[in-house]
CSV table of C-alpha atoms and ligand atoms in Angstrom, one decimal:
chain,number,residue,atom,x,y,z
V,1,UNK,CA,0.0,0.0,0.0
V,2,UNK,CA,3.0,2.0,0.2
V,3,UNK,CA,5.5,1.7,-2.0
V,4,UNK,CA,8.7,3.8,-1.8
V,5,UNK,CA,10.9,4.2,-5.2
V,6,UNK,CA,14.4,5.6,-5.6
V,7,UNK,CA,14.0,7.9,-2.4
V,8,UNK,CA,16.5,10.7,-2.3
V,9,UNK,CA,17.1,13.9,0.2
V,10,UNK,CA,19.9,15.9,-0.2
V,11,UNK,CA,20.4,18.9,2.7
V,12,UNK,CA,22.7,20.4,0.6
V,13,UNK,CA,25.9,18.0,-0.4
V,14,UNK,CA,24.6,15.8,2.2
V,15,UNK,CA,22.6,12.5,1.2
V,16,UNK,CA,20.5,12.2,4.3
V,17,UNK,CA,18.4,9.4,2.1
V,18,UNK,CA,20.3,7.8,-0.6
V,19,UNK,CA,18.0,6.4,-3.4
V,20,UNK,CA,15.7,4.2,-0.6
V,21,UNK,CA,13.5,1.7,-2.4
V,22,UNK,CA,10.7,-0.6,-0.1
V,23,UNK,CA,7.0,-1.5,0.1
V,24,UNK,CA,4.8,-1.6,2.5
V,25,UNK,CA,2.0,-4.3,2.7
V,26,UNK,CA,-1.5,-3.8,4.4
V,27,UNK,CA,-1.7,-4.6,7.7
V,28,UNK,CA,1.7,-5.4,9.4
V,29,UNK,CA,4.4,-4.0,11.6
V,30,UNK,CA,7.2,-2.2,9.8
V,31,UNK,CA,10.6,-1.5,11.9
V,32,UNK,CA,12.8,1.1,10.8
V,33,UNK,CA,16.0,0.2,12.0
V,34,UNK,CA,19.1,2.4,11.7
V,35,UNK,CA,22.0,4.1,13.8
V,36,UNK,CA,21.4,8.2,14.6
V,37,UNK,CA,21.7,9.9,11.8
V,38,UNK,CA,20.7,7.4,8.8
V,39,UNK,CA,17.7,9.0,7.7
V,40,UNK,CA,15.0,7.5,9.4
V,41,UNK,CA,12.9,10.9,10.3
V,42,UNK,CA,14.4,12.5,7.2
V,43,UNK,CA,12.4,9.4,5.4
V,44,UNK,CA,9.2,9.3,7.8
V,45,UNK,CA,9.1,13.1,7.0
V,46,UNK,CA,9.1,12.2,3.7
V,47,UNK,CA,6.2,10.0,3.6
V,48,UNK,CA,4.3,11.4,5.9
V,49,UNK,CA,4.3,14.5,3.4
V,50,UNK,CA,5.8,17.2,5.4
V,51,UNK,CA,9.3,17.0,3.9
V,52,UNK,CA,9.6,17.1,0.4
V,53,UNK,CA,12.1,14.7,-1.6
V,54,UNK,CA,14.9,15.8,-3.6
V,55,UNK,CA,14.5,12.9,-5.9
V,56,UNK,CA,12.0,9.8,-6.1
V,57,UNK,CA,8.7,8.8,-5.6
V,58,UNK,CA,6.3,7.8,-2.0
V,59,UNK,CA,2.7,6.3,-3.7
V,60,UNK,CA,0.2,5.4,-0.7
V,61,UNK,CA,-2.7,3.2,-2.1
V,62,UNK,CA,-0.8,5.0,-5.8
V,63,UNK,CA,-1.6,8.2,-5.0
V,64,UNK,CA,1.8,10.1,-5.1
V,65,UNK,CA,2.2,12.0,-1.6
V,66,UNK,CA,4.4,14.6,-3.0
V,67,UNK,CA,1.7,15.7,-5.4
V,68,UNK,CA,-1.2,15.1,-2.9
V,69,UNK,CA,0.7,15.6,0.8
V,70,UNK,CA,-2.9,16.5,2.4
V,71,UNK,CA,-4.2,12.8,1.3
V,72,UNK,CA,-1.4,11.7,2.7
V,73,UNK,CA,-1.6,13.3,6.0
V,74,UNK,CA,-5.2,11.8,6.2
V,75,UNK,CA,-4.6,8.1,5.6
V,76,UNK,CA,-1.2,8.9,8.0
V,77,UNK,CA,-1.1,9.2,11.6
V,78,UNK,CA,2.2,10.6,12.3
V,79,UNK,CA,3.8,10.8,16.1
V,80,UNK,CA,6.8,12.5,14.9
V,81,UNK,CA,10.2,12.7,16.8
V,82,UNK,CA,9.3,15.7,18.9
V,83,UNK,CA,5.7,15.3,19.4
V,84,UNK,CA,3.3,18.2,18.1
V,85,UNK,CA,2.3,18.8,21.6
V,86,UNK,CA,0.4,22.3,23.0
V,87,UNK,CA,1.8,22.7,26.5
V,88,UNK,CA,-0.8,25.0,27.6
V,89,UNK,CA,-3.8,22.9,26.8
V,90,UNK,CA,-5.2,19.9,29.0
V,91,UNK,CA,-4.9,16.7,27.7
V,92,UNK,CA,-8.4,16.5,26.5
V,93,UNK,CA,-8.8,19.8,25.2
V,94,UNK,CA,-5.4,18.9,22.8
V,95,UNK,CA,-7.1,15.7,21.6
V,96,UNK,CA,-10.3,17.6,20.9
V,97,UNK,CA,-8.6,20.5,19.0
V,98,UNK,CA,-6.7,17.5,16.8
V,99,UNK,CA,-10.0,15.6,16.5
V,100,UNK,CA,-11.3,18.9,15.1
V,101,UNK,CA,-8.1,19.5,12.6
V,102,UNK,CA,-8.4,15.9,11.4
V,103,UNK,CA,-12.0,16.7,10.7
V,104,UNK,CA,-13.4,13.7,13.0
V,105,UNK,CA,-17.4,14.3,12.5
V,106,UNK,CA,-18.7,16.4,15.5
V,107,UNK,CA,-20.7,13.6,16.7
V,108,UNK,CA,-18.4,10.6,16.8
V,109,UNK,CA,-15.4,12.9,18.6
V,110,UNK,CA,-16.0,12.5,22.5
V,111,UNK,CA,-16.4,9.0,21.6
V,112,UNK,CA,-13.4,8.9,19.7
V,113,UNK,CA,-11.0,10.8,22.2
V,114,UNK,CA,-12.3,8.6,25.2
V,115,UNK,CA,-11.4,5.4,23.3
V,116,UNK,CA,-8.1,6.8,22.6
V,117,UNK,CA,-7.3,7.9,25.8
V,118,UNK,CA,-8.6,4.4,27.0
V,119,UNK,CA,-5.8,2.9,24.3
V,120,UNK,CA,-3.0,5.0,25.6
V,121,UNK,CA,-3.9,5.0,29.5
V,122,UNK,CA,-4.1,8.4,29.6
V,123,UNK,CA,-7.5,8.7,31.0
V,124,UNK,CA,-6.8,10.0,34.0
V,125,UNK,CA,-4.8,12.5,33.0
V,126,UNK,CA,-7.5,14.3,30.7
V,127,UNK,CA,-8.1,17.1,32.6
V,128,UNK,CA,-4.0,17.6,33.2
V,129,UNK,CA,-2.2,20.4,31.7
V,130,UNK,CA,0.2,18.9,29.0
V,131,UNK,CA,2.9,20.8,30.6
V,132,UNK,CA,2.9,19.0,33.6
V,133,UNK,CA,3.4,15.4,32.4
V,134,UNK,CA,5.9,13.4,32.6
V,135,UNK,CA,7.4,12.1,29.8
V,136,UNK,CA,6.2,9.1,29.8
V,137,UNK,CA,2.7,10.6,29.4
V,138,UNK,CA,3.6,13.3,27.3
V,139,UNK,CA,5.0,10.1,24.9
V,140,UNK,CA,1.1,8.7,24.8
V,141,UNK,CA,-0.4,12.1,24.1
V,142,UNK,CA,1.7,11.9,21.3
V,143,UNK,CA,0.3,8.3,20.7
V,144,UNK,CA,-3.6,9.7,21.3
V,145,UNK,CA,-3.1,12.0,18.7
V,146,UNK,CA,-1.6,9.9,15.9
V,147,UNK,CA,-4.0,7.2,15.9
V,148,UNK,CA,-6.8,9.9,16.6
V,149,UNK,CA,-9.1,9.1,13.4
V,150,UNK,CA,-8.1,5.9,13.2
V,151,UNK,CA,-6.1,5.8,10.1
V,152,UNK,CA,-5.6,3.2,8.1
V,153,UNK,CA,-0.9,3.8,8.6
V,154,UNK,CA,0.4,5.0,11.8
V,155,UNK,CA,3.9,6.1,12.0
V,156,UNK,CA,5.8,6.4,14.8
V,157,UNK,CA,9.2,8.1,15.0
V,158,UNK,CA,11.3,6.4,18.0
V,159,UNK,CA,8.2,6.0,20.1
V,160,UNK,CA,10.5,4.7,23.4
V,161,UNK,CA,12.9,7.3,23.7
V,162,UNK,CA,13.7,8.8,26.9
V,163,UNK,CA,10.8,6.1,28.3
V,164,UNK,CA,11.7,3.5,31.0
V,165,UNK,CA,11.6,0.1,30.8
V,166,UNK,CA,8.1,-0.3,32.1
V,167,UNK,CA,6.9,2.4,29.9
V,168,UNK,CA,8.5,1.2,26.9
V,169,UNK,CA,6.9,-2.4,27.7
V,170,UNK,CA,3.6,-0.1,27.5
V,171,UNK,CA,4.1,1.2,24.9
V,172,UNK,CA,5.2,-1.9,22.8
V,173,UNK,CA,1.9,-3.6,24.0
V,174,UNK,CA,0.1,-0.7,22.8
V,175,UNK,CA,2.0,-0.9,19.4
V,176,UNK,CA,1.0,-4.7,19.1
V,177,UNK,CA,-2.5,-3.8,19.5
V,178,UNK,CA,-2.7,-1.3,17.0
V,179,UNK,CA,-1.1,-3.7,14.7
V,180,UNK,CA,-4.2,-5.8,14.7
V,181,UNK,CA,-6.1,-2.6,12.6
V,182,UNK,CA,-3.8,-0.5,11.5
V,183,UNK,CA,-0.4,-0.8,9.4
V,184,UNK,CA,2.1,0.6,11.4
V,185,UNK,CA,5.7,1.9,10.9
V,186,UNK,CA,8.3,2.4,13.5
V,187,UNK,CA,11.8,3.6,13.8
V,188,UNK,CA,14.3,3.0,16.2
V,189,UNK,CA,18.1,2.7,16.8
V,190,UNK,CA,17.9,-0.5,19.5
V,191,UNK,CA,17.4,-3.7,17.1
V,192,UNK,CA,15.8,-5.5,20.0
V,193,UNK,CA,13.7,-3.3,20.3
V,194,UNK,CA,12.2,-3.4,16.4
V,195,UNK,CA,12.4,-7.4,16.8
V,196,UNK,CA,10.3,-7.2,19.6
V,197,UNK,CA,7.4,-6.0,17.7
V,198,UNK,CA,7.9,-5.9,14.1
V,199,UNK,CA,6.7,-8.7,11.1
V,200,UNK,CA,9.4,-6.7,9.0
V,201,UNK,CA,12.6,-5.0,9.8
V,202,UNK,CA,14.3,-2.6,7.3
V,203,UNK,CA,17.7,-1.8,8.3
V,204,UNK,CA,19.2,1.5,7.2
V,205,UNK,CA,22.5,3.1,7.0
V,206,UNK,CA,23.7,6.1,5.9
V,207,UNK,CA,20.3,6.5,4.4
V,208,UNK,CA,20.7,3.4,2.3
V,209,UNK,CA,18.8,-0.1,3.0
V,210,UNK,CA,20.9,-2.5,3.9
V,211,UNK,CA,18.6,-5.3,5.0
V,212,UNK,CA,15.1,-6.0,4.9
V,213,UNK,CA,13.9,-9.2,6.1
V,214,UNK,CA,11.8,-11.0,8.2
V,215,UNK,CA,12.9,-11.1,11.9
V,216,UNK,CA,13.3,-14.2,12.1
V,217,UNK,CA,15.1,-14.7,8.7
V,218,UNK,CA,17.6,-11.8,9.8
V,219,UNK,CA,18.1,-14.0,13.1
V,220,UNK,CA,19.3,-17.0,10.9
V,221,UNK,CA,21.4,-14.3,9.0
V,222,UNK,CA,22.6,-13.2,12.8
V,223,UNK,CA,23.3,-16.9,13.6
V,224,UNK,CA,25.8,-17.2,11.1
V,225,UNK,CA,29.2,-18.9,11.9
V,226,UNK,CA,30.5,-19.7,15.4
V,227,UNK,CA,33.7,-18.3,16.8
V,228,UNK,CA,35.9,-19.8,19.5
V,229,UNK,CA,38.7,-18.2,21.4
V,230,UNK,CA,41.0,-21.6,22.3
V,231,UNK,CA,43.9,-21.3,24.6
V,232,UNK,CA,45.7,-24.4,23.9
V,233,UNK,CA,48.6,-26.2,25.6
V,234,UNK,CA,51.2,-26.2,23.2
V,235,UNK,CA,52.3,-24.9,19.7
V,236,UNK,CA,50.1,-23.0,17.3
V,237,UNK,CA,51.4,-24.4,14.0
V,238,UNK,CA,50.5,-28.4,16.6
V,239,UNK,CA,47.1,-27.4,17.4
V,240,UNK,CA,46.0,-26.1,13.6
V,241,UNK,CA,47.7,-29.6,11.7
V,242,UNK,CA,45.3,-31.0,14.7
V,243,UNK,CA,42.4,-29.3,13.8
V,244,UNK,CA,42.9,-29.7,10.3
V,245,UNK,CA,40.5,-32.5,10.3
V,246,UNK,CA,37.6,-30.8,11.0
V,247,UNK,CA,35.7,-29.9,7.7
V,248,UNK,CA,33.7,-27.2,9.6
V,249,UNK,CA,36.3,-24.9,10.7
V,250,UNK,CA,36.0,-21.7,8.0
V,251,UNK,CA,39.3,-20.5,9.5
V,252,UNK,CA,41.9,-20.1,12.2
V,253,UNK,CA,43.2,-17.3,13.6
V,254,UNK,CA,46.4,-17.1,15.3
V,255,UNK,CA,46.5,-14.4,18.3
V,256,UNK,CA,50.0,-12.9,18.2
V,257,UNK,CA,50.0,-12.2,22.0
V,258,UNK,CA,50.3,-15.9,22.7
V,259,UNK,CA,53.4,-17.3,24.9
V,260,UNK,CA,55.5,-19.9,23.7
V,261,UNK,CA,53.9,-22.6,25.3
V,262,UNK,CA,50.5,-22.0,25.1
V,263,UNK,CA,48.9,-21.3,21.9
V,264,UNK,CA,45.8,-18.5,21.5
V,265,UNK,CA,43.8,-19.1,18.5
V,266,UNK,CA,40.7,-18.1,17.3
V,267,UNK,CA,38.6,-20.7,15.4
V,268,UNK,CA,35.4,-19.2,13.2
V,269,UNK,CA,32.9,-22.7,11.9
V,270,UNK,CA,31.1,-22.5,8.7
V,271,UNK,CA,27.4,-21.3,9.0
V,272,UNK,CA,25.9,-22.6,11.6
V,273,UNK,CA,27.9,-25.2,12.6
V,274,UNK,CA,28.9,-25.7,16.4
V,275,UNK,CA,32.3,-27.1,16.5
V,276,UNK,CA,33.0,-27.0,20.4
V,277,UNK,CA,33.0,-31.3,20.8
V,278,UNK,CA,35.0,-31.5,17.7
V,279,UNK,CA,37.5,-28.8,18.8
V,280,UNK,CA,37.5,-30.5,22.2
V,281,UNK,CA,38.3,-34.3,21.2
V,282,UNK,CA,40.7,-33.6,17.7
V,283,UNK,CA,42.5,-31.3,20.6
V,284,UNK,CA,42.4,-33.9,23.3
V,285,UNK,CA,43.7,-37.0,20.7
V,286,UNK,CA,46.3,-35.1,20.1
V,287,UNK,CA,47.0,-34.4,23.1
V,288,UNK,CA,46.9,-30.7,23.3
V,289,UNK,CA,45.1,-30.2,26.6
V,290,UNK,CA,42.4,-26.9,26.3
V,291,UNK,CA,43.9,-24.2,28.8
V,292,UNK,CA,40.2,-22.5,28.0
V,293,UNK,CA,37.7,-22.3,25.1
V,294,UNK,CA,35.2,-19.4,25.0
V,295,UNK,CA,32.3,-19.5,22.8
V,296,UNK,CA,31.6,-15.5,21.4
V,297,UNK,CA,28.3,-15.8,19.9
V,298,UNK,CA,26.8,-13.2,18.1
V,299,UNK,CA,24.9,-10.8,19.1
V,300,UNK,CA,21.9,-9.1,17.3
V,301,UNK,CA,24.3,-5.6,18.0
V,302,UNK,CA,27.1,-7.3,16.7
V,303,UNK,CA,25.0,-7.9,13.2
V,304,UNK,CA,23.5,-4.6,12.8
V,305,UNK,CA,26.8,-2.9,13.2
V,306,UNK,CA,27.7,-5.0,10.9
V,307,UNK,CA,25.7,-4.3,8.7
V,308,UNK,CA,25.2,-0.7,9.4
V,309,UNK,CA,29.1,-0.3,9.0
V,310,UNK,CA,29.8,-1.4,6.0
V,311,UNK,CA,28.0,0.6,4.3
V,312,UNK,CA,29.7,3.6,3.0
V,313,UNK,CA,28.2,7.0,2.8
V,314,UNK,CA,27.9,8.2,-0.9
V,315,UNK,CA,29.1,11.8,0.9
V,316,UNK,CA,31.7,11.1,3.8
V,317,UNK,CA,30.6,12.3,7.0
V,318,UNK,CA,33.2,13.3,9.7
V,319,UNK,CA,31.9,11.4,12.1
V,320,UNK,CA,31.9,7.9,12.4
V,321,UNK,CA,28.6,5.7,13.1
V,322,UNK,CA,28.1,5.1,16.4
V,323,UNK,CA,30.4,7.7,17.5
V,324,UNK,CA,30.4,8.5,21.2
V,325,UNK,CA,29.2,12.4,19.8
V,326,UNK,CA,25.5,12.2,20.6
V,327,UNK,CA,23.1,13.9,18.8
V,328,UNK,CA,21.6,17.1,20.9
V,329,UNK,CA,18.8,15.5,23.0
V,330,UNK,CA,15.9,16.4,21.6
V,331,UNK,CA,14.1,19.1,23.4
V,332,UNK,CA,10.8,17.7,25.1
V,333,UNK,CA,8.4,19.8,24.1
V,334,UNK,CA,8.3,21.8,20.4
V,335,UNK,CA,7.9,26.1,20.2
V,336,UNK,CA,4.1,26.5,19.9
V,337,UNK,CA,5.5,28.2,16.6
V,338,UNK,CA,6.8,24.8,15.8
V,339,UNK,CA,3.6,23.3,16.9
V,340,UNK,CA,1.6,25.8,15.1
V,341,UNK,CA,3.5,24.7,11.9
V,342,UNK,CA,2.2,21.3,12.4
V,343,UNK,CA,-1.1,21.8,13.1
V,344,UNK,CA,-1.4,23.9,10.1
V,345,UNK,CA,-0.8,20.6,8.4
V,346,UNK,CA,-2.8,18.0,10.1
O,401,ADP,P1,17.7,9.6,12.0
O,401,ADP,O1,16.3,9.9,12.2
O,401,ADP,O2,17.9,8.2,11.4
O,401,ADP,O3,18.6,9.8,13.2
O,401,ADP,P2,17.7,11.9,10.3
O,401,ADP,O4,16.8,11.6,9.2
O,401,ADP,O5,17.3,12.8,11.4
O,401,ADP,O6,18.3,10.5,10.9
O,401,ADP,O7,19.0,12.6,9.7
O,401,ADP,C1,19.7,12.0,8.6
O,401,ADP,C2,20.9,12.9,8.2
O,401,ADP,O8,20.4,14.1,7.7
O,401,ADP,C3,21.8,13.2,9.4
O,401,ADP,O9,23.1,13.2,9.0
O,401,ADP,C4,21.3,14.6,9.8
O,401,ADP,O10,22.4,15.3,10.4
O,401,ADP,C5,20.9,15.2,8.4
O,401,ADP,N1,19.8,16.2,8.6
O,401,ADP,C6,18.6,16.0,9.1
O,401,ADP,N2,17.8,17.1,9.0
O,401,ADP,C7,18.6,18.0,8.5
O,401,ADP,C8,18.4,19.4,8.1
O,401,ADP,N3,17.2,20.0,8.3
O,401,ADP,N4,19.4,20.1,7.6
O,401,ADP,C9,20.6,19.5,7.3
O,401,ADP,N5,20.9,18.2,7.6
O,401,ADP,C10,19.9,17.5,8.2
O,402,MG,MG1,15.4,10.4,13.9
């Protein structure tokens, strides 16, 4: 229902999105997956039509969104990065005042803005002023008012930052249930997070896909080969002619560190293949006692740096991925001239 061709943003020389190609199908839970900085917002921006594209094309349903943004902002609910929140406004006088921008028919609004509230748990917040919730709350405000007229997509830019681990549970069970009726797309940068929830994961870098897959095909994928960090008793060149015989060893790795007695290697197994028992007697028959054998599985990070590093940017960036530089922390509430801006779109 969407379908994303040849997406491109340039801010200046900068390639925030670099020629991002993916569909969309009805009725499943899309993760955006993708270090700080590799063009998730830039893209939800994008297809959410409040950011226009320097090159490509976003279709919803084949209606083009950069031609038609206000059909797109109707068939979208959008909870942006830094939610379009009014401080100054209760919670349910913000919900009504969306309910009346997305045009929800005077008579089905109450109803509507309970059930939301009911959805988020905001309930008994209503009659708060949006300034004085947490963020936590603040977060499912931003929630109500995406899925506010129930729309058929609901986007939601990093919907667990800043949250704490109870809230992000929350909000992940929420997420699930609007799965059931609504096609949802969400970004993050934590891959457990996006495999918690998601049917799909779509893994950028550098504004480029570099995976997209189901999660449990991109677990396979994570699987991949085994690696063992052997401290043997005795020589290196003894303990490889000794391992020679297993047909599952990919490759050894000699660690230069090692004494003279006592040999560190490290042994990566062909796909999938857990070599630990045939390390263990091939060593022991030879008699080249193990000093220690650690097993370093993968983990999910280890893949999606991975994958996220190997990927060069078309326009080099000074910074690396994952540097310890942090992107400013997003400020928690917008300018109502910021919010204003919004609104005027909705
Ligand atoms: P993400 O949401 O994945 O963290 P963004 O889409 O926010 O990534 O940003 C992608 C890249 O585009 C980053 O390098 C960011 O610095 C750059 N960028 C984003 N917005 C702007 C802007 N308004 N002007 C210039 N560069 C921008
Ligand atoms: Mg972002």
């Amino acid at each position: 229902m969407i379908e994303v061709t040849n997406l491109t943003k340039k801010y200046g020389d900068h390639i925030a999105v670099d020629h991002l190609s993916f569909r969309v199908e009805k009725g499943q839970i899309y993760g955006f997956l993708g270090p700080n900085g590799a063009g998730k917002s830039t893209t939800m921006n994008i297809i959410t039509g409040y950011l226009a594209a320097t090159e490509g094309t976003v279709t919803i349903d084949g209606k083009d969104v950069q031609k038609d943004p206000e059909e797109a902002k109707r068939s979208i609910g959008y909870l942006p990065e830094l939610p379009p929140l009014y401080v100054d406004m209760t919670v349910r006088e913000y919900l009504d005042f969306v309910a009346e921008l997305k045009k929800v028919p005077k008579k089905e609004r109450k109803q509507q803005i309970d059930e939301v509230m009911e959805m988020t748990q905001i309930t008994d917040m209503q009659q708060r002023l949006i300034r004085n919730l947490s963020k936590g709350y603040r977060q499912r405000v931003g929630l109500a008012q995406a899925i506010l007229g129930y729309p058929e997509v609901i986007i939601l830019d990093e919907p667990t930052v800043g949250l704490d681990p109870k809230q992000i549970i929350e909000i992940r069970d929420l997420i699930r249930k609007l799965g059931e009726n609504h096609t949802v797309i969400l970004s993050s940068h934590i891959l457990s997070e996006v495999s918690a929830v998601c049917d799909h994961i779509m893994i950028i870098a550098h504004g480029k896909l570099v995976a997209s897959d189901s999660p449990e095909n991109l677990q396979k994928l994570m699987s991949g080969s085994m690696e063992l960090d052997l401290e043997v008793k005795g020589s290196a060149a003894a303990v490889k002619s000794a391992l020679q015989e297993i047909s599952q060893i990919d490759r050894i790795e000699e660690n230069t560190e090692a004494s003279k007695n006592v040999a560190k290697l490290k042994v990566i197994s062909k796909e999938n293949a857990d070599i630990r028992e045939q390390v263990f007697y091939a060593l022991a028959e030879a008699k080249l006692p193990i000093l220690e054998m650690t097993h370093a599985e993968k983990s999910l990070e280890d893949i999606f740096l991975e994958l996220t590093e190997d990927v060069a940017p078309t326009q080099p960036e000074k910074h690396k991925l994952f540097s310890k530089r942090k992107k400013p922390e997003a400020e928690e509430t917008v300018t109502t001239k910021e919010a204003e801006s919004y609104a005027s779109h909705l």
